[in-house]
Short mmCIF file of C-alpha atoms and ligand atoms in Angstrom, two decimals:
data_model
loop_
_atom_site.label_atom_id
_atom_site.label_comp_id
_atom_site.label_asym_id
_atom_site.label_seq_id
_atom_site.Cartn_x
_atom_site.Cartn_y
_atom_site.Cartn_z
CA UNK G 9 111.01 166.39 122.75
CA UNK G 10 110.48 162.50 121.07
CA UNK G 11 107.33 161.62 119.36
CA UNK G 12 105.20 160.69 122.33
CA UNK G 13 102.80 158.67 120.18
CA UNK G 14 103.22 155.46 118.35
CA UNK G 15 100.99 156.89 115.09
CA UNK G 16 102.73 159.97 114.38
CA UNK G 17 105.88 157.67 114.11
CA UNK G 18 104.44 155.36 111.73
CA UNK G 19 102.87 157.71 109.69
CA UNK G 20 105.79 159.08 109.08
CA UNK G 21 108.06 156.33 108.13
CA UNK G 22 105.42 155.10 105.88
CA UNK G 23 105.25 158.58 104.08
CA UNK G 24 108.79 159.43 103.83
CA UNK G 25 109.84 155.84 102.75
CA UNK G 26 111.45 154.61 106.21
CA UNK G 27 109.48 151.50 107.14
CA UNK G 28 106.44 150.03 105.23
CA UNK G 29 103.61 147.60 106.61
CA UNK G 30 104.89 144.04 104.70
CA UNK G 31 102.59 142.80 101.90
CA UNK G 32 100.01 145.61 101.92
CA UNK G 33 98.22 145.33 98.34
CA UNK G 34 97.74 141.43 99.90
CA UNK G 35 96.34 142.76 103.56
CA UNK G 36 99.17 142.72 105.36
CA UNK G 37 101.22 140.44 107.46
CA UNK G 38 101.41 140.62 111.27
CA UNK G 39 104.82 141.92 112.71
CA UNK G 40 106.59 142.02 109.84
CA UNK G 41 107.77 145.48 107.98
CA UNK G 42 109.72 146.09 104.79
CA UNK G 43 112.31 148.63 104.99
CA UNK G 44 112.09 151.50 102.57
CA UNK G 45 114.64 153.78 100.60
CA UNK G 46 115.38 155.86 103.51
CA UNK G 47 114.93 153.06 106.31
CA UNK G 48 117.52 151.44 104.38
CA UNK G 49 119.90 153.72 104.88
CA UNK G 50 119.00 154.51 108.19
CA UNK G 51 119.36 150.77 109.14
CA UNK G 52 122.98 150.61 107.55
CA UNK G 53 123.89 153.81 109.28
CA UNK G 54 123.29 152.35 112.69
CA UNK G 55 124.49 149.23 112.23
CA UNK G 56 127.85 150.58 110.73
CA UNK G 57 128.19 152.87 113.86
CA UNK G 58 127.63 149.65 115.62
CA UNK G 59 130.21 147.97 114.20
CA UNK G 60 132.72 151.00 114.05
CA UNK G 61 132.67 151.26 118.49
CA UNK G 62 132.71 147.03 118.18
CA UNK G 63 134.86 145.87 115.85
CA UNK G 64 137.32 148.41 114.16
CA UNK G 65 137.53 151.30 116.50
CA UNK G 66 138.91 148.35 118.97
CA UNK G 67 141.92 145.94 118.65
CA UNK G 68 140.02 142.87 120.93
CA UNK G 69 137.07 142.29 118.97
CA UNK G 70 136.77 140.89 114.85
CA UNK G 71 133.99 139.87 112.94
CA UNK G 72 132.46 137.04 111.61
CA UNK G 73 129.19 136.39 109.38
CA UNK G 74 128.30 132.91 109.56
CA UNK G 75 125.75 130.77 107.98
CA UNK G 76 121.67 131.48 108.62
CA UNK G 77 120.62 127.65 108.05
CA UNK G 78 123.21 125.63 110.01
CA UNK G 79 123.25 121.96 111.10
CA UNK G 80 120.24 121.65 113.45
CA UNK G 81 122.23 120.12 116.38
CA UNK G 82 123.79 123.23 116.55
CA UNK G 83 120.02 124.33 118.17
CA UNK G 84 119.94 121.48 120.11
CA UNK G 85 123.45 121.73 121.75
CA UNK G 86 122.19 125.43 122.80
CA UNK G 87 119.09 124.33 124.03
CA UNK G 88 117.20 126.14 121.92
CA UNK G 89 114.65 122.84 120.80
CA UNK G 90 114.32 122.27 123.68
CA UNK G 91 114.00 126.09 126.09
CA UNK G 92 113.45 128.63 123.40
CA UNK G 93 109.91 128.66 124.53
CA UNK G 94 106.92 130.73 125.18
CA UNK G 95 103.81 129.81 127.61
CA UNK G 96 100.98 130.20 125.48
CA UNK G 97 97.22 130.32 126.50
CA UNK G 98 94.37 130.05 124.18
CA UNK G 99 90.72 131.86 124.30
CA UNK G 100 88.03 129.04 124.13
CA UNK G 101 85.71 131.35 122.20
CA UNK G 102 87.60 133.52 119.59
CA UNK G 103 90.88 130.91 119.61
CA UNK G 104 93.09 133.84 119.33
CA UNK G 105 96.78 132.55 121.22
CA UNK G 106 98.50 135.00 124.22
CA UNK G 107 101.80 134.88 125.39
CA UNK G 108 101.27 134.38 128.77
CA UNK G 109 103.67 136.32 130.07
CA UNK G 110 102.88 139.29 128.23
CA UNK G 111 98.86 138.78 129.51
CA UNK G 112 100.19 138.84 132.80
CA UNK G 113 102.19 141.76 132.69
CA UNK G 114 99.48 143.99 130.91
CA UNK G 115 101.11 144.25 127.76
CA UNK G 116 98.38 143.37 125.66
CA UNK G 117 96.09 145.97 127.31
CA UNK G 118 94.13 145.78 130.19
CA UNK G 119 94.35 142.53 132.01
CA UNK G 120 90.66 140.58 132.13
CA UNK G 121 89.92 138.38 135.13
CA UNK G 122 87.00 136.32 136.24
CA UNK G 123 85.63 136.06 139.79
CA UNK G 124 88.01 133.71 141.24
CA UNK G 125 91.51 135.52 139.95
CA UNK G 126 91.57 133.53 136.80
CA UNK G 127 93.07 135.67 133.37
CA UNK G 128 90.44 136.10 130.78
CA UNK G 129 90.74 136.94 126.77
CA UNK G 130 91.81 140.12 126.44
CA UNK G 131 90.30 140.43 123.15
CA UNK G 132 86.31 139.25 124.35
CA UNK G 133 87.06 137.86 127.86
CA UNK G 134 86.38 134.52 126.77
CA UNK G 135 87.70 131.85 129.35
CA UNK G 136 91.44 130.21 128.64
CA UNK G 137 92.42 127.20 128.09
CA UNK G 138 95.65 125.46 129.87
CA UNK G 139 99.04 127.34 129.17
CA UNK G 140 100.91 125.16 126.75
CA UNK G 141 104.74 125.34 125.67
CA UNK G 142 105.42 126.76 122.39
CA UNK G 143 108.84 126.75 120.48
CA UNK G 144 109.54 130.35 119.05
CA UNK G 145 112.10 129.13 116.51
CA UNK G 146 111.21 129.08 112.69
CA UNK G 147 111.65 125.38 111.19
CA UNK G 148 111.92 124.29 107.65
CA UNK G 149 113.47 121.54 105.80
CA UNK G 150 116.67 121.19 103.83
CA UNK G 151 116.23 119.11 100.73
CA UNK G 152 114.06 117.18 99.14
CA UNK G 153 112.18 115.15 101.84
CA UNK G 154 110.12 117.05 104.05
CA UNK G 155 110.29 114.31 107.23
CA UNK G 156 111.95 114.65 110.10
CA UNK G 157 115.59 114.03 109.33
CA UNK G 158 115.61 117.13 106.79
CA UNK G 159 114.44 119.09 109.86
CA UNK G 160 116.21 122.63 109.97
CA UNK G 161 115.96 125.87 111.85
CA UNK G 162 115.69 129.31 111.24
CA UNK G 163 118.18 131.06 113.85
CA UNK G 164 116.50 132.89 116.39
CA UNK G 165 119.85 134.88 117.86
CA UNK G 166 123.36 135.38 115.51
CA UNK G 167 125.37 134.38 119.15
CA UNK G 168 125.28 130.21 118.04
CA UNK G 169 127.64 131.24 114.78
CA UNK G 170 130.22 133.13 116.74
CA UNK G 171 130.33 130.44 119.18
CA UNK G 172 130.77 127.28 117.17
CA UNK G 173 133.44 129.08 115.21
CA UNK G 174 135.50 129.92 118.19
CA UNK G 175 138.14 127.68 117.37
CA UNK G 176 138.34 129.06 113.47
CA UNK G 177 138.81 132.51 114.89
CA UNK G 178 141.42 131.62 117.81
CA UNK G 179 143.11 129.91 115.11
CA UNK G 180 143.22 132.02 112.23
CA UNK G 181 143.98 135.31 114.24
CA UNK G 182 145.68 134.42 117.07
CA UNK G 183 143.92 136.06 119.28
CA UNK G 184 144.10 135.82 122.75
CA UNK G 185 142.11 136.18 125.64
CA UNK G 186 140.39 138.61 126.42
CA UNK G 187 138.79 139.34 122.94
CA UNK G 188 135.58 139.82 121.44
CA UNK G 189 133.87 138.11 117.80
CA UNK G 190 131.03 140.51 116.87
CA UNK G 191 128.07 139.57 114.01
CA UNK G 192 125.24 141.35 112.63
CA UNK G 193 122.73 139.59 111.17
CA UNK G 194 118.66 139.05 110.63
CA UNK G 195 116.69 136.52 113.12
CA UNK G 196 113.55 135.37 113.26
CA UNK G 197 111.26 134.46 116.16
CA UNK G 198 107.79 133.15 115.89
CA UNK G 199 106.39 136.10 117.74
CA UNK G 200 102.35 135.79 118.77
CA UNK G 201 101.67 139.02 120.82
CA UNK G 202 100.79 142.14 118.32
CA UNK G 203 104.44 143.68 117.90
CA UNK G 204 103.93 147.34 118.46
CA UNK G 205 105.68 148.61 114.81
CA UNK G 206 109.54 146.96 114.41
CA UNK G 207 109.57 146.69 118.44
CA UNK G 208 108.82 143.36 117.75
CA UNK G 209 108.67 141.40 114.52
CA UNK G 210 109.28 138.42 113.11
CA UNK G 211 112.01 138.69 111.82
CA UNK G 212 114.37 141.49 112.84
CA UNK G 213 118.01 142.38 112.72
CA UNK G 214 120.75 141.78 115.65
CA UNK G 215 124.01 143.04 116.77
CA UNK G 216 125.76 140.96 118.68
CA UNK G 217 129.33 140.36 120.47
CA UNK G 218 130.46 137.95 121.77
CA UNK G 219 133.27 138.60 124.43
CA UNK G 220 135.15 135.64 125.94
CA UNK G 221 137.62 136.11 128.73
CA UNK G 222 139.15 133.73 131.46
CA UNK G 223 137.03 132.62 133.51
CA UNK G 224 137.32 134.83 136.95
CA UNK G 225 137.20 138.32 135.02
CA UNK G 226 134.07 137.72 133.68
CA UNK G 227 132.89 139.57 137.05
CA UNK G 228 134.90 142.75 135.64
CA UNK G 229 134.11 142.43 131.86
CA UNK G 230 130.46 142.21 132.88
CA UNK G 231 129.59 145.64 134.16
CA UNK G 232 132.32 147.25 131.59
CA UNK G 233 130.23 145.64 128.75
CA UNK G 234 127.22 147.55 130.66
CA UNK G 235 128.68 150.61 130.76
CA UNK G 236 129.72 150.55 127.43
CA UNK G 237 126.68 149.96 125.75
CA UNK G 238 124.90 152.60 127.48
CA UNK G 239 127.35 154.86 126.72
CA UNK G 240 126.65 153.84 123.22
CA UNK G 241 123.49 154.97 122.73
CA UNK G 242 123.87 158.37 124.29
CA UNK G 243 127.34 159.44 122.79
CA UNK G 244 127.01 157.74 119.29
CA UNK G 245 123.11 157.64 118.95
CA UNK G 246 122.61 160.96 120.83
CA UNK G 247 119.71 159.19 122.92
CA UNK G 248 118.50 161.11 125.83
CA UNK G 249 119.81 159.84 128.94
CA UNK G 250 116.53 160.69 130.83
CA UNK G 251 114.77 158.01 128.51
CA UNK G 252 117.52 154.94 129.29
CA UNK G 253 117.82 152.85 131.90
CA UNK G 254 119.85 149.70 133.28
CA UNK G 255 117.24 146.99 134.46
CA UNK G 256 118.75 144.08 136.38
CA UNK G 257 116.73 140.30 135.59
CA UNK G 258 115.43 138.91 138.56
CA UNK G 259 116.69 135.23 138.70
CA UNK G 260 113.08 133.92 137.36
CA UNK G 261 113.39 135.85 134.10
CA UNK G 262 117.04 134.79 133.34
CA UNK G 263 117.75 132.65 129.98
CA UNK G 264 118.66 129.44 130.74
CA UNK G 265 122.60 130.06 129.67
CA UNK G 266 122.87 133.13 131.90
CA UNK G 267 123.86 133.52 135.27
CA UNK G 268 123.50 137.37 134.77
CA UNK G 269 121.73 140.29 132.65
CA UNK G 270 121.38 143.89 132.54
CA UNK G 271 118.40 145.14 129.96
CA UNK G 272 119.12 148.59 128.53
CA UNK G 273 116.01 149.68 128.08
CA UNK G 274 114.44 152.75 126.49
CA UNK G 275 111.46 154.62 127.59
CA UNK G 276 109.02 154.09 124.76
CA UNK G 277 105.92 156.33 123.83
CA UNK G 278 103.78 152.76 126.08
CA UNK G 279 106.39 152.61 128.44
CA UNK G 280 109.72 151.16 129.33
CA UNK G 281 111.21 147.77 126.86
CA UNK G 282 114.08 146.32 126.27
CA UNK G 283 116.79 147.65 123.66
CA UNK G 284 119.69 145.42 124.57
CA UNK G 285 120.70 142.90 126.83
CA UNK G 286 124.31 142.78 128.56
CA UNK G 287 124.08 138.50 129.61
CA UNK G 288 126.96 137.02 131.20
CA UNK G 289 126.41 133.67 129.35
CA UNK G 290 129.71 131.64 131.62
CA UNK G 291 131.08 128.91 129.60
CA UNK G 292 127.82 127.40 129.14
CA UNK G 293 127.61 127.22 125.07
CA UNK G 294 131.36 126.13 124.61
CA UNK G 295 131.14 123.77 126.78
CA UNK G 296 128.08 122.27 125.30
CA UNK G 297 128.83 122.38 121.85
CA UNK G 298 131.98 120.47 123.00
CA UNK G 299 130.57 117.96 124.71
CA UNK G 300 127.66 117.85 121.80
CA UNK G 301 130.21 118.05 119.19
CA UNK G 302 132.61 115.62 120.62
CA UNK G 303 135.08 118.79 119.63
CA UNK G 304 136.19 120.43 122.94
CA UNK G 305 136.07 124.05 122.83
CA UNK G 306 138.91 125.20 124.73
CA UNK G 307 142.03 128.08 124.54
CA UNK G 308 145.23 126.88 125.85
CA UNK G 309 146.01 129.59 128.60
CA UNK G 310 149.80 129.73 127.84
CA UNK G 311 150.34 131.42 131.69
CA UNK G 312 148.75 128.61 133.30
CA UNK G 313 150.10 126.04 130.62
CA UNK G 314 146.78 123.90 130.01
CA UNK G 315 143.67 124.29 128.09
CA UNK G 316 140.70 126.20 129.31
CA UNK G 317 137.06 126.92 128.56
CA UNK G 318 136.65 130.80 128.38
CA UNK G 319 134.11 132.36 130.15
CA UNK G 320 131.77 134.87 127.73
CA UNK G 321 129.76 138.21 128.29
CA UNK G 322 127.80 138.49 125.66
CA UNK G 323 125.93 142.02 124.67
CA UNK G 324 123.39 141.57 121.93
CA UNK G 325 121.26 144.75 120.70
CA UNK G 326 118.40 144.50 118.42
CA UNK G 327 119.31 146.68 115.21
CA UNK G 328 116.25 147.09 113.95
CA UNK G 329 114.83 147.96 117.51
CA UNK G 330 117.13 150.90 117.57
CA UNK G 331 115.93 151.78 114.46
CA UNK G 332 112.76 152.68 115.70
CA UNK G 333 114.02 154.27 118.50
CA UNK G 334 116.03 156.87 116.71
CA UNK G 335 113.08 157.78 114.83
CA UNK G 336 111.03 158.71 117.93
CA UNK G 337 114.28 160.17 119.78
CA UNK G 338 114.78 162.47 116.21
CA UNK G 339 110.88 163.34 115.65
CA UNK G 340 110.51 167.23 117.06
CA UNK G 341 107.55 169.65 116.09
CA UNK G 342 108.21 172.73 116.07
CA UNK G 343 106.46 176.38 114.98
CA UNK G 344 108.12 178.52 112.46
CA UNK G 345 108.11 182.84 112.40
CA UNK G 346 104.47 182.71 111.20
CA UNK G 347 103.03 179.99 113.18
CA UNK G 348 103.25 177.07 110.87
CA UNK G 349 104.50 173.17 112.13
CA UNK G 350 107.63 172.89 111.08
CA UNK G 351 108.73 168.64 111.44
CA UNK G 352 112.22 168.03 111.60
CA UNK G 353 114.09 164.37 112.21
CA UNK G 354 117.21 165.59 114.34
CA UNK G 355 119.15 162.73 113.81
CA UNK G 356 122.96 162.51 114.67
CA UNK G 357 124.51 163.18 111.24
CA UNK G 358 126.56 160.02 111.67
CA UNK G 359 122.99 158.22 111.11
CA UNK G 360 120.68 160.64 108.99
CA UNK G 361 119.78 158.44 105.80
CA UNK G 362 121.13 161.56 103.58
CA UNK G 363 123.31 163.65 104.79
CA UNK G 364 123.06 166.65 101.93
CA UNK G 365 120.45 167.90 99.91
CA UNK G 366 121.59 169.74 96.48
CA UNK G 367 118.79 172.63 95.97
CA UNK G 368 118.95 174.78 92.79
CA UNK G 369 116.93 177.94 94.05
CA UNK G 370 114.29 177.06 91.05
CA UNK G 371 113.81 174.80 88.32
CA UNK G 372 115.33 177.81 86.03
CA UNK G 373 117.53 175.59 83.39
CA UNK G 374 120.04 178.25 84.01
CA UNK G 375 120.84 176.96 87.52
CA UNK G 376 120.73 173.51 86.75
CA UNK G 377 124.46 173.03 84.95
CA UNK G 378 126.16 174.55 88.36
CA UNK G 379 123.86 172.35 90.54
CA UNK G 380 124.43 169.48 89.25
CA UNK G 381 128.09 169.85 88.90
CA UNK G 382 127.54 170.60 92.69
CA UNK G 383 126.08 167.36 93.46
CA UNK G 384 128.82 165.71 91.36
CA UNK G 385 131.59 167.22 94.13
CA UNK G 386 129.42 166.24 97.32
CA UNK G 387 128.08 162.91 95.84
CA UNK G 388 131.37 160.31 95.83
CA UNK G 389 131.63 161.56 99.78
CA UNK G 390 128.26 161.68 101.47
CA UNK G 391 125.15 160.21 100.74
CA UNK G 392 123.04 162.86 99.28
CA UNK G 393 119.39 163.99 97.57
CA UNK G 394 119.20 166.36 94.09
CA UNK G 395 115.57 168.01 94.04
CA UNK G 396 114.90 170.54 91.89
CA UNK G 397 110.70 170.68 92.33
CA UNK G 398 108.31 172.77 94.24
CA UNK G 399 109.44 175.91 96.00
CA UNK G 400 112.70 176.19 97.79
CA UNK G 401 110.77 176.72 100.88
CA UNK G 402 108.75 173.35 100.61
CA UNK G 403 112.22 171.04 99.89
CA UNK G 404 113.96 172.80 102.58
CA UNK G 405 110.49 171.05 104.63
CA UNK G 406 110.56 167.91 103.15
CA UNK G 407 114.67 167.36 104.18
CA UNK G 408 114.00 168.67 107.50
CA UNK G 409 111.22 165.66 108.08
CA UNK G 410 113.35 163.36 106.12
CA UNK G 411 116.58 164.47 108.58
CA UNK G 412 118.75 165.89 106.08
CA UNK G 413 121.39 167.91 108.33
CA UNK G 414 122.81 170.32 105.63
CA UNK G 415 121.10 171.58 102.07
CA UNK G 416 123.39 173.52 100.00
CA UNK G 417 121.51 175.89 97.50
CA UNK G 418 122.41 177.10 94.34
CA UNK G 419 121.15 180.64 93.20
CA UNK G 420 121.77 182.92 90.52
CA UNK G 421 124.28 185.10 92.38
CA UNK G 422 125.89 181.25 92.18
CA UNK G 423 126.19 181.75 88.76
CA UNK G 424 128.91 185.12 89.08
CA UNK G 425 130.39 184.52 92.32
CA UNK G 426 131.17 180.97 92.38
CA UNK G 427 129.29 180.53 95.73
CA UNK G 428 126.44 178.68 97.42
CA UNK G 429 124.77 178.72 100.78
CA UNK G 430 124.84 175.98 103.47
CA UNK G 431 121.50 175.74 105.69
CA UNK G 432 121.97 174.02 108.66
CA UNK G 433 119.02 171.90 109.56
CA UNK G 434 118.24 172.63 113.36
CA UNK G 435 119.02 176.54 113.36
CA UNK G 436 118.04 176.84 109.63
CA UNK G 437 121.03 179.20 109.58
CA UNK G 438 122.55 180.09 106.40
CA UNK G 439 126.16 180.65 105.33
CA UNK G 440 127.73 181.33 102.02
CA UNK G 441 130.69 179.14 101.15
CA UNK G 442 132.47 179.27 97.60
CA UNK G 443 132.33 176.19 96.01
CA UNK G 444 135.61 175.49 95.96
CA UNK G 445 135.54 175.35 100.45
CA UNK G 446 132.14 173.59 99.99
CA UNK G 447 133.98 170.23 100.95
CA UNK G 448 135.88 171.56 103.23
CA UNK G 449 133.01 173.30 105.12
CA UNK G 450 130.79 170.39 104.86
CA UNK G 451 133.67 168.26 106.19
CA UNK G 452 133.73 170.33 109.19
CA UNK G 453 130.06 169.92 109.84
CA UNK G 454 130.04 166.52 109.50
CA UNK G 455 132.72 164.75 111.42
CA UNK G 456 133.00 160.61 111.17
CA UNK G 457 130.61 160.75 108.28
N1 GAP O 12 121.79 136.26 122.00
C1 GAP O 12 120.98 136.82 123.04
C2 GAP O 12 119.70 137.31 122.58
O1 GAP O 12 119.26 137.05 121.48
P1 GAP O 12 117.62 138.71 123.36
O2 GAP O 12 117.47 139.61 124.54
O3 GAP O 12 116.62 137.65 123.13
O4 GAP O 12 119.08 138.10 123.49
C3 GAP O 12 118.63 140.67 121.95
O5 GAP O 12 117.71 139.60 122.04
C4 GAP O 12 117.96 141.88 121.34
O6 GAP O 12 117.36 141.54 120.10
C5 GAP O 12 116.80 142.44 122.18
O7 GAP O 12 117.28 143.29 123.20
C6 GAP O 12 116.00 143.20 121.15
O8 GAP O 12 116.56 144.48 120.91
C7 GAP O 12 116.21 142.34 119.89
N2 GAP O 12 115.03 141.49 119.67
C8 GAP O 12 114.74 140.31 120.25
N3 GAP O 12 113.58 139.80 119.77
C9 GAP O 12 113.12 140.70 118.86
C10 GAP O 12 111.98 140.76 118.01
N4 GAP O 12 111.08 139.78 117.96
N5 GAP O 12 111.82 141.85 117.22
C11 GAP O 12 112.74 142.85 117.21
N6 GAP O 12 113.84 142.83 117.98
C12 GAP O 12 114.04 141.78 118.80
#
């Protein structure tokens, strides 16, 4: 079983060094989180898996990184200064600002009315004022002169890099169509509604792809890309199926480049929300940044002999979403022989931040040379942890809640027989392996890692 509540979860990944509240000694600042030593590793974990089924597991799709702070017509050319907007409506008493949307659809707790129908605060059910549009992008200024024409943006999806280097990539790999230009890479959003933990922040991680095909087979790459990605999350994540679904946007709630999406969503500890979204994005962006540009973006289709615009379906995942949702898939209680909780993260191993613990039995200085000539074989392969304090029984604890598949322990029968004993973390069962199979064994036990 998940965590079913939000607390436990960010108790946790406070304690154990996953995810921090950001700026704490200073009081905080809302939806934003600082990732610690083990979130860190978590976070690159995912996003390497990520890239591994994207990019080099596959012969149609290469990567770019491209440049946070761009040329701002870049923003305007995807209609981002202009669309990427919220409805906000403000309380006339407390003058605390709600995403409309997000009022409407009870997200912000339960939804306040007045006698005639009208939404109220939800905070003091104070009356509202007029919805107003509100740009969720992140502006600053590049240079010295903070006017106007030193106006830049912060980007609020990594998509706008991949697609205004289209041409670089056709030309510098050759590729042809169909194929894919994946990115990773941090966004930012000027997010209003309380972000429940890294669900929402406001600035947050993406994984994106970008897949652009001729323009007809869009209607087959589409539900492939759907598939795909859902796939992902079960057989590489090891997300219960029973908590993902495919949602469907109506046509009211589509972005104004797509003429298609499919949400994955996950079923969160406050219900169902979005992980990913599979868009089928047409040829709107190249063909505006070409006719922005003045710099067509097209692919001569050699079968057809003349140039074309590619078509694109586009799935973008939010990394540091996923983050939080292995922790709650992972997060199992459980009672040991004499009745005690015993926590355990049961990550994949592909993702657990450390994947072996190094455990002398004791802090005896006799065990210490063999363990840490132990750690020195397992260290240049796997990420791993060397603790030598408190009782054996109380490390073994602290990798379960930390996710640590394996510990290998060193005794003093270590010491004459050359041998050490692998504990699994799920069964806790124990085999002895001589030190010279331990790479072998642990190899074994943890494939792809
Ligand atoms: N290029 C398309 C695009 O950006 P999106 O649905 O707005 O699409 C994709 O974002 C994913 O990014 C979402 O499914 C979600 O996982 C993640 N995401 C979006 N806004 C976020 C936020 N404020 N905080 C954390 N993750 C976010």
């Amino acid at each position: 079983m998940p965590a079913t509540d939000l607390e436990t979860i960010v108790s946790l990944a406070k304690r154990r060094g996953f995810v921090f509240p950001a700026a704490e000694i200073y009081g905080g600042f809302a939806n934003t989180y600082d990732y610690g030593p083990l979130g860190v590793e978590l976070k690159r974990n995912i996003r390497e898996a990520w890239w591994r089924a994207m990019v080099r597991d596959r012969d149609d799709v290469v990567g770019i990184d491209a440049a946070l702070i761009t040329n701002p017509q870049v923003w305007v050319a995807s209609g981002h200064v202009g669309g990427f907007t919220d409805t906000l409506v403000e309380c006339k008493v407390c003058h605390q600002r709600w995403r409309l949307d997000h009022l409407q659809e009870g997200l912000l707790g339960e939804v306040k009315r007045d006698a005639a129908g009208d939404l109220l605060c939800p905070d003091d059910g104070g009356e509202l004022m007029e919805p107003r549009k509100f740009n969720t992008m992140f502006k600053t200024n590049v240079g010295i002169v903070e006017d106007e024409t030193s106006v830049a943006y912060l980007p609020p999806e990594t998509a706008q890099g991949i697609f205004i280097n289209f041409e670089n990539v056709v030309n510098s790999t050759r590729k042809k169509l169909p194929f894919g230009i994946a990115q990773t890479r941090v966004s930012f959003r000027n997010e209003i509604t309380p972000g429940k933990f890294i669900f929402r922040t406001l600035e947050f991680e993406q994984m994106e792809m970008e897949f652009f095909c001729k323009p007809g087979t869009h209607t087959e790459w589409y539900p492939y890309w759907v598939q795909e990605r859902l796939r992902w999350y079960t057989e590489t994540l090891g997300i219960d199926s029973s908590r993902l679904r495919l949602r469907e946007h109506t046509k009211e709630e589509l972005s104004h480049y797509s003429a298609g999406t499919t949400d994955v969503e996950y079923n969160f500890p406050w219900g169902w929300g979005e992980l990913e979204g599979i868009a089928s994005r047409t040829d709107f962006d190249l063909k505006a940044h070409g006719a922005a540009s003045g710099h067509p973006l097209t692919y001569f289709d050699e079968e057809a002999n003349e140039h074309i615009v590619p078509f694109v379906v586009e799935p973008a995942a939010g990394l540091t979403r996923t983050l939080a949702v292995t922790l709650i898939e992972a997060y199992t209680e459980e009672l040991d022989e004499k009745g005690d909780k015993r926590v355990v993260l049961k990550f994949r191993p592909n993702i657990a931040p450390i994947k072996v613990a190094i455990l002398p039995l004791s802090k005896n200085e006799k065990l210490r040379p063999l363990a840490k000539k132990v750690h020195e074989i397992v260290r240049p392969l796997w990420s791993t942890q060397y603790d030598e304090t408190q009782s054996i029984g109380r490390r073994y604890r602290r990798q379960d809640e930390i996710g640590t598949p394996y510990c290998v322990t060193v005794d003093f029968d270590s010491l004459e027989d050359d041998a050490v004993t692998i504990r699994e973390r799920d069964s806790q069962e124990q085999v002895r392996i001589p030190i010279a199979g331990l790479v072998d064994a642990l190899r074994e036990r943890l494939p792809g890692c």
